[in-house]
XYZ file of N, CA and C in Angstrom:
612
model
N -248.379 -9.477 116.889
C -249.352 -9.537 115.806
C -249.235 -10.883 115.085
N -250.182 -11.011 114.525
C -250.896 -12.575 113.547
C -249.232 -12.561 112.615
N -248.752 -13.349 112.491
C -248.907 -15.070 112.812
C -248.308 -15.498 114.225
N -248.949 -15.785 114.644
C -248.428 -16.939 115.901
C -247.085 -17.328 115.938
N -246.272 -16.630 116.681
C -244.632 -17.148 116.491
C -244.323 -17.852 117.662
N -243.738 -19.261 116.870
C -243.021 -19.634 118.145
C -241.734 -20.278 117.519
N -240.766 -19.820 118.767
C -239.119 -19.970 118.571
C -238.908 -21.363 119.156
N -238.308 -21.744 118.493
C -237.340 -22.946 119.301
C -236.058 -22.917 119.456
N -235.739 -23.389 120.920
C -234.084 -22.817 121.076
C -233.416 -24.644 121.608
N -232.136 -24.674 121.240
C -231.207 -25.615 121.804
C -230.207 -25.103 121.613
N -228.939 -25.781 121.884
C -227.637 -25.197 121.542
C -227.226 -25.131 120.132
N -226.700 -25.753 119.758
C -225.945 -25.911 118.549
C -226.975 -25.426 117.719
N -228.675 -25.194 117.074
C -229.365 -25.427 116.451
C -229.320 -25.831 114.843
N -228.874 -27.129 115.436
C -228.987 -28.084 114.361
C -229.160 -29.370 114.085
N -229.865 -29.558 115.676
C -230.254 -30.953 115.718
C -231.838 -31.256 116.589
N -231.988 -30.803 117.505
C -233.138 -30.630 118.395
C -234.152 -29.543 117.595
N -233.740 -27.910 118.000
C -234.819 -27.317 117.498
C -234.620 -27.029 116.146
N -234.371 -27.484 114.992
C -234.347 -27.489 113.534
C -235.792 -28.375 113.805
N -235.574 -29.832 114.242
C -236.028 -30.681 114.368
C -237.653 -30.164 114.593
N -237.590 -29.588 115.504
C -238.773 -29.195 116.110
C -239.810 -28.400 115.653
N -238.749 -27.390 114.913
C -238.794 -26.108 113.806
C -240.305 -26.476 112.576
N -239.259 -27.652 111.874
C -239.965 -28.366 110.744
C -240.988 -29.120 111.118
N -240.993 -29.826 112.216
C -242.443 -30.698 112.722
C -243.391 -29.894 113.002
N -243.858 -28.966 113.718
C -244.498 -28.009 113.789
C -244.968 -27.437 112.380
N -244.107 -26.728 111.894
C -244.606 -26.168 110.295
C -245.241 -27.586 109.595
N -244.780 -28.507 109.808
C -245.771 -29.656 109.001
C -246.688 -30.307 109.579
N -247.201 -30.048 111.036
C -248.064 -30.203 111.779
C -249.367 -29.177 111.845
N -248.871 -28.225 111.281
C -249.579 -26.651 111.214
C -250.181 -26.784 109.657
N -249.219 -27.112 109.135
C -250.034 -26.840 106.847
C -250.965 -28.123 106.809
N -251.301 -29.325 107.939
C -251.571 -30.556 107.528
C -252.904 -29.606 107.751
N -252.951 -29.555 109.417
C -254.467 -29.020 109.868
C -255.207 -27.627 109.137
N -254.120 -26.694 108.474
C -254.453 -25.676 107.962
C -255.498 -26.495 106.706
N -254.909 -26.860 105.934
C -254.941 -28.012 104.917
C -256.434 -29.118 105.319
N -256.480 -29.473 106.613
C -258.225 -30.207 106.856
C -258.816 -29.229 107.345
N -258.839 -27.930 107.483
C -259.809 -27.033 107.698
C -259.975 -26.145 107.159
N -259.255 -26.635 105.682
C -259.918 -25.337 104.140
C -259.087 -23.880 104.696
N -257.701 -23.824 105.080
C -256.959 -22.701 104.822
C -255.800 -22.842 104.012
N -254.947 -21.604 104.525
C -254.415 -21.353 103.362
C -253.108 -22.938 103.383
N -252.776 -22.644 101.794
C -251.661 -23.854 101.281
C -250.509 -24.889 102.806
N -250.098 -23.376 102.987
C -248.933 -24.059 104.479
C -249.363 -23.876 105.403
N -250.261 -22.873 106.064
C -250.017 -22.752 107.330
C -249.310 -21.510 107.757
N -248.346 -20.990 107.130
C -247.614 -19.630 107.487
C -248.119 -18.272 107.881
N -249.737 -18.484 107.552
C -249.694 -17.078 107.762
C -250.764 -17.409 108.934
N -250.597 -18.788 109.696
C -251.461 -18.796 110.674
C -250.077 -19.201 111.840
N -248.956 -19.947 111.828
C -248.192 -19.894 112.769
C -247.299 -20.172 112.184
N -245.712 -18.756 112.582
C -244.625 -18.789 112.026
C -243.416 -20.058 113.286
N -243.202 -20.896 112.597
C -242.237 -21.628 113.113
C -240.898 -21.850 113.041
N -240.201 -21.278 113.778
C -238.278 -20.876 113.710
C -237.514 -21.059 114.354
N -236.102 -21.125 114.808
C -235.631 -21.637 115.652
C -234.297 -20.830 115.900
N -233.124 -21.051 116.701
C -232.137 -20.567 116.845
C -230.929 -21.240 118.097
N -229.839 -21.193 118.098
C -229.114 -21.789 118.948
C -228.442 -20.715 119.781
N -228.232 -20.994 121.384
C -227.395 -20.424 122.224
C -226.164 -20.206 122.245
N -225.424 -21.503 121.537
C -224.037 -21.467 121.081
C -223.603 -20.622 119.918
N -224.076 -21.330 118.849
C -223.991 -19.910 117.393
C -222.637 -20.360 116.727
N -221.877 -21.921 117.288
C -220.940 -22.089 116.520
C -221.195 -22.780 115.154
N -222.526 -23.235 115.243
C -222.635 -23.578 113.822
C -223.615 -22.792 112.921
N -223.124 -21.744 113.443
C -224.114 -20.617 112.367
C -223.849 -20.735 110.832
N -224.923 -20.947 109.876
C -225.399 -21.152 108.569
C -225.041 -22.658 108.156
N -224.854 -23.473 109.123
C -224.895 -24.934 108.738
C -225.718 -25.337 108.379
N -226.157 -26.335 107.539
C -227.488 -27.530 107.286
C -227.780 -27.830 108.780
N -228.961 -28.533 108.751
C -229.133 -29.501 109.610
C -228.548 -30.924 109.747
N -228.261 -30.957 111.307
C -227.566 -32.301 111.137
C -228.514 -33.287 110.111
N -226.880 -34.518 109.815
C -228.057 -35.201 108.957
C -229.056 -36.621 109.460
N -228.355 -36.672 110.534
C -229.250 -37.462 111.258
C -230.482 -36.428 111.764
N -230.623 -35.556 112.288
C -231.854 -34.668 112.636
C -232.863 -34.533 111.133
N -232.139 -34.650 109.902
C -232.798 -34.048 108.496
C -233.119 -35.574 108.275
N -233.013 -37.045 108.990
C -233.632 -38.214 108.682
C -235.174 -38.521 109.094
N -234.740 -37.645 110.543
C -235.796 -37.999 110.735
C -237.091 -36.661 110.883
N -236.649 -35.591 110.058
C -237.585 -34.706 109.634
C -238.237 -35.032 108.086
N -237.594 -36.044 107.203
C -237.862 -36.667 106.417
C -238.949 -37.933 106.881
N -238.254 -38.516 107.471
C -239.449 -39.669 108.356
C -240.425 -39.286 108.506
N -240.601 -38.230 108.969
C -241.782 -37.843 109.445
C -242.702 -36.861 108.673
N -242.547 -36.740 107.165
C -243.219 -35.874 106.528
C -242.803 -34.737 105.957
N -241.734 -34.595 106.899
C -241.953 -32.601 106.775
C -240.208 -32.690 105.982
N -239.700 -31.142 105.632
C -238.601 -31.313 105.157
C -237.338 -30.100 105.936
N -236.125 -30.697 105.452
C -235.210 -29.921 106.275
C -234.721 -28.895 105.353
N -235.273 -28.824 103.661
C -234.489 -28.174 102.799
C -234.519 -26.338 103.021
N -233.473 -26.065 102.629
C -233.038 -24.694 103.223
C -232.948 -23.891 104.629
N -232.819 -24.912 105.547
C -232.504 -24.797 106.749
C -231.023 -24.179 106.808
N -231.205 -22.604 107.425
C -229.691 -22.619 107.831
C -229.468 -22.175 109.664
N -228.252 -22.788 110.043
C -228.989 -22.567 111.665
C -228.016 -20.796 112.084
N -228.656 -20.829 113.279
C -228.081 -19.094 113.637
C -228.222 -18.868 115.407
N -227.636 -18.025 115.227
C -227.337 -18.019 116.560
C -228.564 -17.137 117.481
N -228.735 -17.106 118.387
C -229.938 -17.044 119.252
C -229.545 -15.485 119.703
N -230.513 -14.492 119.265
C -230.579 -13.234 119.396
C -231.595 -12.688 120.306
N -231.817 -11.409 120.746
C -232.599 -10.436 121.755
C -233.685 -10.336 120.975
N -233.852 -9.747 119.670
C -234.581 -9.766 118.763
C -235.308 -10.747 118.157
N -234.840 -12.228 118.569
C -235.476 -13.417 117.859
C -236.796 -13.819 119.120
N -236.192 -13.439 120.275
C -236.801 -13.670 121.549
C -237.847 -12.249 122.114
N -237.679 -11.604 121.320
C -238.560 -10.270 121.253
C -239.868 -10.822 120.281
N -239.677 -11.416 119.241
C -240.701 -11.434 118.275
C -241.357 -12.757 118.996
N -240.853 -13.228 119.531
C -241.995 -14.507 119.981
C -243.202 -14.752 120.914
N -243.980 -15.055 120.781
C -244.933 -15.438 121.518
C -244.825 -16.667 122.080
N -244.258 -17.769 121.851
C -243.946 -18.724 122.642
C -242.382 -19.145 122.531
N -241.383 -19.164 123.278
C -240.838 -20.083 123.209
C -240.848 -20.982 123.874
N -239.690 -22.439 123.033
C -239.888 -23.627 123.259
C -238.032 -24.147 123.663
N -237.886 -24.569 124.586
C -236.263 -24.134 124.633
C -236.566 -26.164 125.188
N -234.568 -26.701 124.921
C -234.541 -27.894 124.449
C -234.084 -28.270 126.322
N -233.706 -27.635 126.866
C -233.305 -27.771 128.384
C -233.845 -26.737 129.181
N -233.418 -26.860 130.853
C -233.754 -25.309 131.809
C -232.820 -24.989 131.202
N -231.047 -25.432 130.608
C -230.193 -24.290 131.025
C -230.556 -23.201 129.749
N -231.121 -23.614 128.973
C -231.208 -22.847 127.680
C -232.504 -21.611 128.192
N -233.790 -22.322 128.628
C -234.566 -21.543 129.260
C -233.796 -20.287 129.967
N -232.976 -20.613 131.153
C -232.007 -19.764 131.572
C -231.887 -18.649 130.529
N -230.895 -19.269 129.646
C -229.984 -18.130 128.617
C -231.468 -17.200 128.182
N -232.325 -17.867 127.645
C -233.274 -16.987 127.338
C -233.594 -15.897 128.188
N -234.332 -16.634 129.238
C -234.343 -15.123 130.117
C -233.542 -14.461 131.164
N -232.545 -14.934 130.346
C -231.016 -13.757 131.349
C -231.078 -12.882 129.958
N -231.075 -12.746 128.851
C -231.005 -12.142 127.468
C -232.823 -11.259 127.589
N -233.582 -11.703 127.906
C -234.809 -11.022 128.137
C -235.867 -11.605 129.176
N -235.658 -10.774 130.478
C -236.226 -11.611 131.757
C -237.873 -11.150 131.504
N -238.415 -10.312 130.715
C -239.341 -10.020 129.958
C -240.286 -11.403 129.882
N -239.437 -12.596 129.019
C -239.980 -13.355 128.054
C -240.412 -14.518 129.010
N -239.804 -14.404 130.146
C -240.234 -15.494 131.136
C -241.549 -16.084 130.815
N -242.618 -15.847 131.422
C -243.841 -16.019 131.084
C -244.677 -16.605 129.523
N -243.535 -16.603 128.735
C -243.623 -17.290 127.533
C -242.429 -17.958 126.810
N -241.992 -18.301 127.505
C -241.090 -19.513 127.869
C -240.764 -20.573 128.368
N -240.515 -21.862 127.772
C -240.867 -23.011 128.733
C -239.965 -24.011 127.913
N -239.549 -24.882 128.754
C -238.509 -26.341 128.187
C -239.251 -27.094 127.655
N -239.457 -28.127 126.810
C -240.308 -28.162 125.718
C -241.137 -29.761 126.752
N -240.134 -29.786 127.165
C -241.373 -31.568 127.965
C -241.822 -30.533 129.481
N -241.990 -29.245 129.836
C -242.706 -28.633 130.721
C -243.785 -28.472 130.027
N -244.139 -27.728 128.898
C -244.972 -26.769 128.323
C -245.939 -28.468 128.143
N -245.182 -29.426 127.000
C -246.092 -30.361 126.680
C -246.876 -30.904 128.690
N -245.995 -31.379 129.300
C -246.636 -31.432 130.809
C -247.449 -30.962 130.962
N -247.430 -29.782 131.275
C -248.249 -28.376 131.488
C -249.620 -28.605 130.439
N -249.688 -28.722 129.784
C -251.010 -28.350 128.712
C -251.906 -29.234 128.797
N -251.813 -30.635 128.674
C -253.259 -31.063 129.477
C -254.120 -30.437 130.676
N -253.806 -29.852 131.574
C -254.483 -28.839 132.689
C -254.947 -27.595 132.242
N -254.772 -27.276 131.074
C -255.510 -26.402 130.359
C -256.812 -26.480 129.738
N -257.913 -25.738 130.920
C -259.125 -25.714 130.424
C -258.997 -25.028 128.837
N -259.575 -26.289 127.735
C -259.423 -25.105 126.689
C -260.697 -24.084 126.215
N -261.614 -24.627 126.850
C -262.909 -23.945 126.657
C -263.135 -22.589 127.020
N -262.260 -22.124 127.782
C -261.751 -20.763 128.431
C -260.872 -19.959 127.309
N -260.356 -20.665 126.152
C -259.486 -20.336 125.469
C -260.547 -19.427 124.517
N -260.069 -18.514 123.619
C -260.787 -17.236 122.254
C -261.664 -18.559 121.489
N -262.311 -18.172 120.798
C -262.992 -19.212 119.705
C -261.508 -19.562 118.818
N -261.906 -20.728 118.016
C -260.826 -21.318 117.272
C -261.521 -21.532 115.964
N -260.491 -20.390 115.199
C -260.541 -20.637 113.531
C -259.614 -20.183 112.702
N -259.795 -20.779 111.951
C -258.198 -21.295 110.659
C -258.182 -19.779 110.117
N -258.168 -18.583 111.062
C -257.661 -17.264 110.678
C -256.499 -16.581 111.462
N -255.511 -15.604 110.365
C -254.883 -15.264 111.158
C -254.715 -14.820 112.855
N -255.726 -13.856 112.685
C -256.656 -13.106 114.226
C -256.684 -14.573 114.702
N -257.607 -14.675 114.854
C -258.139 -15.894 115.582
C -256.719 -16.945 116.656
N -256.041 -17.334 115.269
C -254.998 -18.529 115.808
C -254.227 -18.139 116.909
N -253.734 -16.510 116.384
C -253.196 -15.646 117.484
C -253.621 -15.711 118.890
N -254.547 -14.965 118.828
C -255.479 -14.519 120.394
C -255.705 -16.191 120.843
N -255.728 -17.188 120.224
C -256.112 -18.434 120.788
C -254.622 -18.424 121.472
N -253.665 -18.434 120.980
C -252.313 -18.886 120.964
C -251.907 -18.523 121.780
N -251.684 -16.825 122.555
C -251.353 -15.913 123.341
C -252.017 -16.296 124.588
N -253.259 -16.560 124.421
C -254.395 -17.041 125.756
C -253.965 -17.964 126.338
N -253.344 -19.556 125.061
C -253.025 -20.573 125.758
C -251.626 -20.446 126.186
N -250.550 -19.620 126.050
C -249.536 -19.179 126.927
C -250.055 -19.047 128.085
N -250.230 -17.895 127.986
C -250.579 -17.638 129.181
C -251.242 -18.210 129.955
N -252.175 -19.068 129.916
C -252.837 -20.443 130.725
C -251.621 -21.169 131.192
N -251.002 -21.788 130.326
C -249.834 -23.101 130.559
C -248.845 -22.078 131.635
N -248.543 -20.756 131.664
C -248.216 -20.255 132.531
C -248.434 -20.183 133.706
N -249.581 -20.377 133.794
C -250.268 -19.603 135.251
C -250.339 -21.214 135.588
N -250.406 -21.995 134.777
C -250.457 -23.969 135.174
C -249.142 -24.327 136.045
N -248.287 -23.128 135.463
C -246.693 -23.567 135.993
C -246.555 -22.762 137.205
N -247.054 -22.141 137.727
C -247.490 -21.493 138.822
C -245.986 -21.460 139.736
N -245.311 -20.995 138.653
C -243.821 -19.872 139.250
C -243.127 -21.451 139.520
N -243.780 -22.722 139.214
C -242.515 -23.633 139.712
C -241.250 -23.797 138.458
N -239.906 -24.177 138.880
C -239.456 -24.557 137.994
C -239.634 -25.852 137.090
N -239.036 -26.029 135.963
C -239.197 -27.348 135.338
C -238.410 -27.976 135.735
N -239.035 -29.304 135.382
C -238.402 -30.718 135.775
C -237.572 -31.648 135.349
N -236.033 -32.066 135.918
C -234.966 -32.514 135.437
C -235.691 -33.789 133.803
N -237.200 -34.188 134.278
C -237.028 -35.212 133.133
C -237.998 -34.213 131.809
N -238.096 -33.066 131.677
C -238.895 -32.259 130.856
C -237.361 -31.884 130.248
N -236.309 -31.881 130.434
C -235.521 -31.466 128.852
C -235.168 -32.767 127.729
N -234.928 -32.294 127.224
C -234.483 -33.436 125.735
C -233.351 -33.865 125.505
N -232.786 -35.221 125.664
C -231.792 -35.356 125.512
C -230.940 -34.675 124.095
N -229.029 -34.126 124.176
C -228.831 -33.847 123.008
C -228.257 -35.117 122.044
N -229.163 -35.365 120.647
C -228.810 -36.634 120.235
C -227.476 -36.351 119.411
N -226.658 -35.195 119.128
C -225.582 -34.909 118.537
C -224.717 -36.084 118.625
N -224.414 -36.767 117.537
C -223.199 -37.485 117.903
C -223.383 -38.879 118.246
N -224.804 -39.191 118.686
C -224.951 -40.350 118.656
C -226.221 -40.632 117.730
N -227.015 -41.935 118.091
C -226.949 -42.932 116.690
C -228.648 -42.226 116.403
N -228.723 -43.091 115.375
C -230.421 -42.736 115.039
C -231.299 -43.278 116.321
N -231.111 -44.090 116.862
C -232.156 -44.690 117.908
C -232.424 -43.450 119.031
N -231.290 -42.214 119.289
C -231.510 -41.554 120.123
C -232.354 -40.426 119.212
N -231.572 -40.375 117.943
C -232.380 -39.081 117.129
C -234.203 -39.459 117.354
N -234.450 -40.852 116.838
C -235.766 -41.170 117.156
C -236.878 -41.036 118.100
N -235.386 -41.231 118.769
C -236.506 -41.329 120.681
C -236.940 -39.545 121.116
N -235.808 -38.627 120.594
C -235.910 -37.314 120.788
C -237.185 -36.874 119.751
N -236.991 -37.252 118.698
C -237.842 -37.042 117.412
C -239.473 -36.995 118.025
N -239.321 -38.285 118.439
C -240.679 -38.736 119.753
C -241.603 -37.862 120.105
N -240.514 -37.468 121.322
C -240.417 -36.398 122.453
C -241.357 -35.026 122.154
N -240.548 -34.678 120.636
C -240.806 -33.121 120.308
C -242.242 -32.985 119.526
N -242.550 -34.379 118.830
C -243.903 -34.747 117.967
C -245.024 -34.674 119.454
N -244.358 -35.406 120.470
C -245.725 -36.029 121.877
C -246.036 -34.219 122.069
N -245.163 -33.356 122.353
C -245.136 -31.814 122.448
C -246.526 -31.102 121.391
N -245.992 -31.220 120.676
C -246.160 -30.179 119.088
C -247.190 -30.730 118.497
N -247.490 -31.909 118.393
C -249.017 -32.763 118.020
C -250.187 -32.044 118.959
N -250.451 -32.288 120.179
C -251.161 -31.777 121.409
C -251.195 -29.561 121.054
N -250.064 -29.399 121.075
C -249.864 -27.682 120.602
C -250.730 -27.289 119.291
N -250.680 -28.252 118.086
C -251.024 -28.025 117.163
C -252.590 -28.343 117.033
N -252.900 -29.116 118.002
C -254.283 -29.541 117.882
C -255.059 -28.548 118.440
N -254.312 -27.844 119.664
C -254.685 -26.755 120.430
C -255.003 -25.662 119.980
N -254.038 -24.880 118.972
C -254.198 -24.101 118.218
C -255.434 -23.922 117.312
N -255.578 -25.308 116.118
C -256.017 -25.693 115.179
C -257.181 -26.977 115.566
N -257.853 -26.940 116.174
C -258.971 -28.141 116.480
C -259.686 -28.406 115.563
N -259.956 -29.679 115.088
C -261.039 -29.683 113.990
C -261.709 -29.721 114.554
N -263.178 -29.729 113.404
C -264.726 -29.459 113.935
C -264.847 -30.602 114.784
């Protein structure tokens, strides 16, 4: 049901999908925002995240990851990260995972979710070949964003046509090293989530 959920998974989650988390939600309230809806965006697509590892459960975001979620508009405040549950991967309609091996963990935890699941430089791959004109009508309503949202899964699915993803579709992890890699990843997840968000949310 309405809102449009999509999870983002990496390991640690506190550097990649935090990252990803917040670009999205501020990619979502901009367009909500040029097409006369509501204030954020939330009640048209919920954006969240979680890690496979879970050792840094209720940490901040790294603070190199919270530089460049600042850079870019959006904010990292009250981010706490958590560990990647059955239930987090139950409520989603898309996930967005930071490697295959994470894809993996996902659907060894729910082989269910396959089909709406994808490494985040597959899905972005994948979505140009999506006729979108085939997609529900598109409008800045709950209903609406949904059934658009669910449709274009399932398209980018049937695009991936049972192959696996491709060694250069995961994201490097920038943990630990400098801002130039946080940037280049930062990149990566905007080239993704810009194209997703436009998809969703098209202006007139």
């Amino acid at each position: 049901m309405a809102p449009f959920t999509v999870l983002h998974v990496c390991m640690g989650n506190i550097c990649r999908s935090p990252m990803a988390e917040r670009l999205l939600t501020r990619a979502v309230a901009e367009r909500a925002a040029a097409l006369g809806g509501s204030a954020d965006g939330t009640d048209l697509v919920l954006s969240h995240s979680a890690g496979t590892g879970g050792w840094h459960e209720d940490e901040e975001m790294n603070p190199s990851a919270a530089r460049q979620v600042r850079a870019r508009g959006a904010s990292p405040d009250g981010f706490s990260a958590r560990k990647l549950r059955a239930e987090h991967i139950e409520a989603a309609d898309l996930i967005l995972t930071a490697t295959a091996d994470q894809y993996d963990y996902v659907t060894a935890l729910r082989p269910d979710a396959a089909d709406r699941t994808f490494v985040l430089g597959e899905f972005g791959r994948l979505l140009p070949g999506v006729d979108v004109s085939e997609l529900p009508p598109a409008e800045p309503t709950p209903d609406a964003v949904y059934n658009r949202g669910v449709a274009l899964v399932a398209a980018v699915a049937t695009a991936r046509n049972g192959e696996p993803a491709q060694p250069k579709d995961d994201l490097d992890d920038p943990w630990g090293r400098g801002d130039q890699v946080f940037t280049r990843v930062g990149d990566e997840i905007q080239d993704v989530l810009t194209p997703l968000t436009a998809t969703l949310l098209p202006l007139p």
